[in-house]
């Protein structure tokens, strides 16, 4: 097996065709409200969260095609990216400069729940920022687009500082803080800094400092000396015996590990790369289901397995308790890229063993058996049966699988020494 060829085939023949077919050329943007199998479109509503993510994917695809790393029709990708950008830029902003969370097919703002308001999640703003930043890098630095992005970034920053934001679909309980905020802001700041390279040196320097700030919050507030990242803490960083502060999200820890590695490598901080390595290994150790295989959705911060602690009456506590043993597509795709990235740096036997275990599990479990549909079965029960239940947004999301496979192709195109070791053992 040639690993680079394998991942190119996954993108070009299975994952990407599904999403290119799902595009709305009349109004712009991509349809995402499919059932788990991808066979039925259940709604034409457009979640801004997913639209921003799809813009990132299209922009990265175009960039890699121009570099000769992947085969796609550049005209199709460019057209879809332009129409998605236009759809968002025209419809997404609210009067206060933040982003709405949900749009109709035509671009009319829509409340997720009646009376809840349009600004229900700062994550929507963050994914719009990610998509627009990558668009600028792929298609050229445009002053108008840049000003739009910069104003939105400052809006997001101000709302975080004043603690005046929402985190739908997982509302943060009052008096608590969540790892997902510095985590997503680290990634957003990385992407925005990259797109500004050589364009605005003063703002690039500002973002360099913000990147360090968000990385420090993760490592010094949420990560303990044993490399466990607590997903939820009280505002004073305290932890108690509730399920909220005792749960760990293995997927978030693994994803965050490669965000941290990207920043640490850019700053020549090998000590921080080492910390990220241990974070990823600890998340896999705690998150792996020793009975059925696969990465569990939520686990206990200290022991792994079912999260311990007292149940509150908040929606998040209930969600953790009821769905902790689900096997979701996105943590598994994150692990593939994180391990290959770590392998390119360390090439240790522990990394090899984990990658081989996960590769075999993932590609026997998640790819859709209906080849004409393609994509993955994104949600499975602990025993591997498909689960037709909403886990975040009621969508089949275009982001994690494609993003991680594109990053893998990028990585293996430039550095395949670790891949050669893996290939010899996958045969």
PDB file of N, CA and C in Angstrom, residues 83-128:
ATOM      1  N   UNK A  83     -18.825  31.364  -4.939  1.00  0.00           N
ATOM      2  CA  UNK A  83     -20.249  31.464  -4.631  1.00  0.00           C
ATOM      3  C   UNK A  83     -20.515  31.299  -3.131  1.00  0.00           C
ATOM      4  N   UNK A  84     -19.719  30.461  -2.465  1.00  0.00           N
ATOM      5  CA  UNK A  84     -19.877  30.290  -1.020  1.00  0.00           C
ATOM      6  C   UNK A  84     -19.457  31.553  -0.279  1.00  0.00           C
ATOM      7  N   UNK A  85     -18.335  32.130  -0.680  1.00  0.00           N
ATOM      8  CA  UNK A  85     -17.879  33.378  -0.079  1.00  0.00           C
ATOM      9  C   UNK A  85     -18.925  34.470  -0.259  1.00  0.00           C
ATOM     10  N   UNK A  86     -19.460  34.594  -1.461  1.00  0.00           N
ATOM     11  CA  UNK A  86     -20.463  35.617  -1.755  1.00  0.00           C
ATOM     12  C   UNK A  86     -21.732  35.391  -0.929  1.00  0.00           C
ATOM     13  N   UNK A  87     -22.162  34.130  -0.813  1.00  0.00           N
ATOM     14  CA  UNK A  87     -23.357  33.792  -0.034  1.00  0.00           C
ATOM     15  C   UNK A  87     -23.186  34.217   1.424  1.00  0.00           C
ATOM     16  N   UNK A  88     -22.024  33.931   1.987  1.00  0.00           N
ATOM     17  CA  UNK A  88     -21.773  34.276   3.378  1.00  0.00           C
ATOM     18  C   UNK A  88     -21.618  35.782   3.563  1.00  0.00           C
ATOM     19  N   UNK A  89     -20.822  36.384   2.709  1.00  0.00           N
ATOM     20  CA  UNK A  89     -20.557  37.812   2.855  1.00  0.00           C
ATOM     21  C   UNK A  89     -21.843  38.633   2.731  1.00  0.00           C
ATOM     22  N   UNK A  90     -22.743  38.172   1.911  1.00  0.00           N
ATOM     23  CA  UNK A  90     -23.995  38.887   1.670  1.00  0.00           C
ATOM     24  C   UNK A  90     -24.999  38.694   2.808  1.00  0.00           C
ATOM     25  N   UNK A  91     -24.984  37.530   3.449  1.00  0.00           N
ATOM     26  CA  UNK A  91     -26.099  37.172   4.327  1.00  0.00           C
ATOM     27  C   UNK A  91     -25.771  36.962   5.798  1.00  0.00           C
ATOM     28  N   UNK A  92     -24.516  36.768   6.151  1.00  0.00           N
ATOM     29  CA  UNK A  92     -24.234  36.185   7.454  1.00  0.00           C
ATOM     30  C   UNK A  92     -24.163  37.194   8.601  1.00  0.00           C
ATOM     31  N   UNK A  93     -23.790  38.446   8.337  1.00  0.00           N
ATOM     32  CA  UNK A  93     -23.547  39.383   9.435  1.00  0.00           C
ATOM     33  C   UNK A  93     -24.841  39.921  10.043  1.00  0.00           C
ATOM     34  N   UNK A  94     -24.818  40.052  11.363  1.00  0.00           N
ATOM     35  CA  UNK A  94     -25.888  40.676  12.124  1.00  0.00           C
ATOM     36  C   UNK A  94     -25.534  42.143  12.371  1.00  0.00           C
ATOM     37  N   UNK A  95     -26.487  42.957  12.815  1.00  0.00           N
ATOM     38  CA  UNK A  95     -26.204  44.393  13.014  1.00  0.00           C
ATOM     39  C   UNK A  95     -25.035  44.676  13.948  1.00  0.00           C
ATOM     40  N   UNK A  96     -24.759  43.791  14.915  1.00  0.00           N
ATOM     41  CA  UNK A  96     -23.647  44.035  15.840  1.00  0.00           C
ATOM     42  C   UNK A  96     -22.309  43.529  15.312  1.00  0.00           C
ATOM     43  N   UNK A  97     -22.294  43.038  14.065  1.00  0.00           N
ATOM     44  CA  UNK A  97     -21.041  42.582  13.465  1.00  0.00           C
ATOM     45  C   UNK A  97     -20.704  41.136  13.713  1.00  0.00           C
ATOM     46  N   UNK A  98     -21.545  40.424  14.441  1.00  0.00           N
ATOM     47  CA  UNK A  98     -21.327  38.990  14.642  1.00  0.00           C
ATOM     48  C   UNK A  98     -22.047  38.208  13.548  1.00  0.00           C
ATOM     49  N   UNK A  99     -21.851  36.905  13.546  1.00  0.00           N
ATOM     50  CA  UNK A  99     -22.447  36.054  12.511  1.00  0.00           C
ATOM     51  C   UNK A  99     -23.699  35.360  13.036  1.00  0.00           C
ATOM     52  N   UNK A 100     -24.675  35.252  12.168  1.00  0.00           N
ATOM     53  CA  UNK A 100     -25.822  34.418  12.487  1.00  0.00           C
ATOM     54  C   UNK A 100     -25.407  32.954  12.431  1.00  0.00           C
ATOM     55  N   UNK A 101     -26.227  32.093  13.012  1.00  0.00           N
ATOM     56  CA  UNK A 101     -25.873  30.678  13.091  1.00  0.00           C
ATOM     57  C   UNK A 101     -26.509  29.847  11.980  1.00  0.00           C
ATOM     58  N   UNK A 102     -27.704  30.258  11.540  1.00  0.00           N
ATOM     59  CA  UNK A 102     -28.457  29.444  10.601  1.00  0.00           C
ATOM     60  C   UNK A 102     -29.113  30.321   9.546  1.00  0.00           C
ATOM     61  N   UNK A 103     -29.044  29.865   8.288  1.00  0.00           N
ATOM     62  CA  UNK A 103     -29.672  30.558   7.164  1.00  0.00           C
ATOM     63  C   UNK A 103     -30.577  29.588   6.413  1.00  0.00           C
ATOM     64  N   UNK A 104     -31.598  30.131   5.788  1.00  0.00           N
ATOM     65  CA  UNK A 104     -32.379  29.320   4.865  1.00  0.00           C
ATOM     66  C   UNK A 104     -31.560  29.100   3.598  1.00  0.00           C
ATOM     67  N   UNK A 105     -32.084  28.301   2.699  1.00  0.00           N
ATOM     68  CA  UNK A 105     -31.402  28.060   1.433  1.00  0.00           C
ATOM     69  C   UNK A 105     -31.096  29.368   0.712  1.00  0.00           C
ATOM     70  N   UNK A 106     -32.039  30.307   0.779  1.00  0.00           N
ATOM     71  CA  UNK A 106     -31.911  31.570   0.051  1.00  0.00           C
ATOM     72  C   UNK A 106     -31.016  32.579   0.768  1.00  0.00           C
ATOM     73  N   UNK A 107     -30.686  32.315   2.037  1.00  0.00           N
ATOM     74  CA  UNK A 107     -29.835  33.221   2.793  1.00  0.00           C
ATOM     75  C   UNK A 107     -30.567  34.061   3.817  1.00  0.00           C
ATOM     76  N   UNK A 108     -31.814  33.738   4.131  1.00  0.00           N
ATOM     77  CA  UNK A 108     -32.579  34.470   5.136  1.00  0.00           C
ATOM     78  C   UNK A 108     -32.204  33.948   6.522  1.00  0.00           C
ATOM     79  N   UNK A 109     -31.925  34.858   7.442  1.00  0.00           N
ATOM     80  CA  UNK A 109     -31.535  34.469   8.792  1.00  0.00           C
ATOM     81  C   UNK A 109     -32.684  33.741   9.493  1.00  0.00           C
ATOM     82  N   UNK A 110     -32.321  32.714  10.251  1.00  0.00           N
ATOM     83  CA  UNK A 110     -33.316  31.840  10.866  1.00  0.00           C
ATOM     84  C   UNK A 110     -32.845  31.455  12.268  1.00  0.00           C
ATOM     85  N   UNK A 111     -33.751  31.478  13.241  1.00  0.00           N
ATOM     86  CA  UNK A 111     -33.408  31.057  14.590  1.00  0.00           C
ATOM     87  C   UNK A 111     -33.376  29.532  14.673  1.00  0.00           C
ATOM     88  N   UNK A 112     -32.419  29.009  15.407  1.00  0.00           N
ATOM     89  CA  UNK A 112     -32.365  27.564  15.636  1.00  0.00           C
ATOM     90  C   UNK A 112     -33.562  27.136  16.475  1.00  0.00           C
ATOM     91  N   UNK A 113     -33.805  27.881  17.539  1.00  0.00           N
ATOM     92  CA  UNK A 113     -34.984  27.666  18.388  1.00  0.00           C
ATOM     93  C   UNK A 113     -35.743  28.982  18.463  1.00  0.00           C
ATOM     94  N   UNK A 114     -37.065  28.952  18.304  1.00  0.00           N
ATOM     95  CA  UNK A 114     -37.843  30.193  18.350  1.00  0.00           C
ATOM     96  C   UNK A 114     -37.566  30.990  19.622  1.00  0.00           C
ATOM     97  N   UNK A 115     -37.208  32.265  19.447  1.00  0.00           N
ATOM     98  CA  UNK A 115     -36.937  33.133  20.582  1.00  0.00           C
ATOM     99  C   UNK A 115     -35.512  33.091  21.083  1.00  0.00           C
ATOM    100  N   UNK A 116     -34.683  32.207  20.495  1.00  0.00           N
ATOM    101  CA  UNK A 116     -33.298  32.068  20.974  1.00  0.00           C
ATOM    102  C   UNK A 116     -32.374  33.123  20.390  1.00  0.00           C
ATOM    103  N   UNK A 117     -32.815  33.814  19.348  1.00  0.00           N
ATOM    104  CA  UNK A 117     -31.960  34.808  18.710  1.00  0.00           C
ATOM    105  C   UNK A 117     -31.137  34.197  17.591  1.00  0.00           C
ATOM    106  N   UNK A 118     -30.585  35.066  16.766  1.00  0.00           N
ATOM    107  CA  UNK A 118     -29.804  34.609  15.613  1.00  0.00           C
ATOM    108  C   UNK A 118     -28.347  34.328  15.973  1.00  0.00           C
ATOM    109  N   UNK A 119     -27.818  35.068  16.959  1.00  0.00           N
ATOM    110  CA  UNK A 119     -26.419  34.913  17.354  1.00  0.00           C
ATOM    111  C   UNK A 119     -26.333  33.866  18.448  1.00  0.00           C
ATOM    112  N   UNK A 120     -26.333  32.593  18.077  1.00  0.00           N
ATOM    113  CA  UNK A 120     -26.407  31.534  19.083  1.00  0.00           C
ATOM    114  C   UNK A 120     -25.091  30.791  19.287  1.00  0.00           C
ATOM    115  N   UNK A 121     -24.054  31.110  18.501  1.00  0.00           N
ATOM    116  CA  UNK A 121     -22.788  30.402  18.689  1.00  0.00           C
ATOM    117  C   UNK A 121     -21.625  31.164  18.089  1.00  0.00           C
ATOM    118  N   UNK A 122     -20.631  31.424  18.925  1.00  0.00           N
ATOM    119  CA  UNK A 122     -19.420  32.084  18.449  1.00  0.00           C
ATOM    120  C   UNK A 122     -18.616  31.171  17.525  1.00  0.00           C
ATOM    121  N   UNK A 123     -18.894  29.870  17.565  1.00  0.00           N
ATOM    122  CA  UNK A 123     -18.188  28.946  16.680  1.00  0.00           C
ATOM    123  C   UNK A 123     -18.532  29.204  15.207  1.00  0.00           C
ATOM    124  N   UNK A 124     -19.741  29.687  14.945  1.00  0.00           N
ATOM    125  CA  UNK A 124     -20.101  30.034  13.568  1.00  0.00           C
ATOM    126  C   UNK A 124     -19.166  31.123  13.053  1.00  0.00           C
ATOM    127  N   UNK A 125     -18.928  32.159  13.874  1.00  0.00           N
ATOM    128  CA  UNK A 125     -18.008  33.230  13.494  1.00  0.00           C
ATOM    129  C   UNK A 125     -16.608  32.662  13.213  1.00  0.00           C
ATOM    130  N   UNK A 126     -16.178  31.751  14.078  1.00  0.00           N
ATOM    131  CA  UNK A 126     -14.820  31.201  13.948  1.00  0.00           C
ATOM    132  C   UNK A 126     -14.645  30.411  12.657  1.00  0.00           C
ATOM    133  N   UNK A 127     -15.646  29.641  12.278  1.00  0.00           N
ATOM    134  CA  UNK A 127     -15.508  28.860  11.051  1.00  0.00           C
ATOM    135  C   UNK A 127     -15.638  29.728   9.802  1.00  0.00           C
ATOM    136  N   UNK A 128     -16.388  30.813   9.897  1.00  0.00           N
ATOM    137  CA  UNK A 128     -16.399  31.778   8.796  1.00  0.00           C
ATOM    138  C   UNK A 128     -15.010  32.394   8.656  1.00  0.00           C
TER     139      UNK A 128
END
